[in-house]
Coordinates of C-alpha atoms in Angstrom, one line a residue:
M1 CA 54.8 27.4 60.7
L2 CA 54.0 29.6 57.8
L3 CA 51.3 28.6 55.4
Q4 CA 52.3 28.7 51.7
R5 CA 49.7 30.3 49.5
N6 CA 49.7 28.0 46.5
K7 CA 46.3 29.0 45.2
V8 CA 44.8 32.4 45.1
M9 CA 41.2 33.2 44.9
K10 CA 40.1 33.3 41.3
I11 CA 37.6 35.8 40.2
L12 CA 35.1 34.3 37.7
L13 CA 33.8 37.5 36.3
S14 CA 34.8 36.9 32.7
E15 CA 33.2 33.4 32.7
I16 CA 29.9 34.7 34.1
M17 CA 29.8 37.7 31.7
Y18 CA 30.5 35.3 28.8
S19 CA 27.7 32.9 29.9
K20 CA 25.2 35.7 30.2
N21 CA 26.4 37.5 27.0
I22 CA 27.2 40.7 28.8
S23 CA 29.9 43.1 27.7
V24 CA 32.1 45.2 29.9
R25 CA 30.2 48.3 28.8
Q26 CA 26.9 46.7 29.7
L27 CA 28.1 45.6 33.1
S28 CA 29.5 49.0 33.8
A29 CA 26.1 50.6 33.0
R30 CA 24.3 48.1 35.2
S31 CA 26.6 48.1 38.1
G32 CA 27.9 51.7 38.2
I33 CA 31.5 50.5 38.2
S34 CA 33.8 52.0 35.7
K35 CA 34.8 50.0 32.6
S36 CA 38.5 50.4 33.6
T37 CA 37.8 49.0 37.1
I38 CA 36.0 46.0 35.6
D39 CA 38.8 45.4 33.2
N40 CA 41.3 45.6 36.0
I41 CA 39.3 43.0 38.0
M42 CA 39.0 40.8 35.0
N43 CA 42.7 41.0 34.2
E44 CA 43.6 40.4 37.9
V45 CA 45.4 43.8 38.1
Y46 CA 43.8 44.1 41.5
S47 CA 41.2 42.4 43.7
P48 CA 37.7 43.9 43.9
T49 CA 36.4 45.4 47.1
M50 CA 33.5 43.8 48.8
E51 CA 31.3 46.8 47.7
N52 CA 32.3 46.1 44.1
M53 CA 31.6 42.4 44.5
E54 CA 28.1 43.2 45.8
L55 CA 27.5 45.6 42.9
L56 CA 28.7 43.1 40.3
A57 CA 26.7 40.3 41.8
K58 CA 23.5 42.4 41.8
A59 CA 24.1 43.6 38.2
L60 CA 24.8 40.0 37.0
K61 CA 21.9 38.5 39.1
V62 CA 24.2 36.0 40.9
R63 CA 25.3 35.4 44.5
I64 CA 28.6 37.0 45.6
T65 CA 30.0 33.5 46.1
D66 CA 29.4 32.8 42.4
L67 CA 31.9 35.5 41.5
F68 CA 34.9 33.6 42.8
E69 CA 36.5 30.2 43.1
S70 CA 38.0 29.3 46.5
D71 CA 38.7 26.2 48.5
Y72 CA 37.2 28.1 51.5
K73 CA 33.8 28.9 50.0

C-alpha cells in the first residue's frame, strides 16, 4: 500500500521574518546564507538543508521546529 502525500511540510520562514520585522537582507547577514538561497526557500523553489535550518533558527532566535509546519512535529 502506497501512502499518498497530500500535505507537504510547509516552511514558515516568511511568517517568522514578518513577525520579527526582519528583511531577507538582514537574515542573510545574520545567518550567512545568501539572499538568493533564502528567497528560494521562502518561494518553495527547494527545501532547506538541515544546516540551513539550523543557521536560520539561530539567526531568528527560534527553535528549528518553529520553522516548519508538519503533522509529524
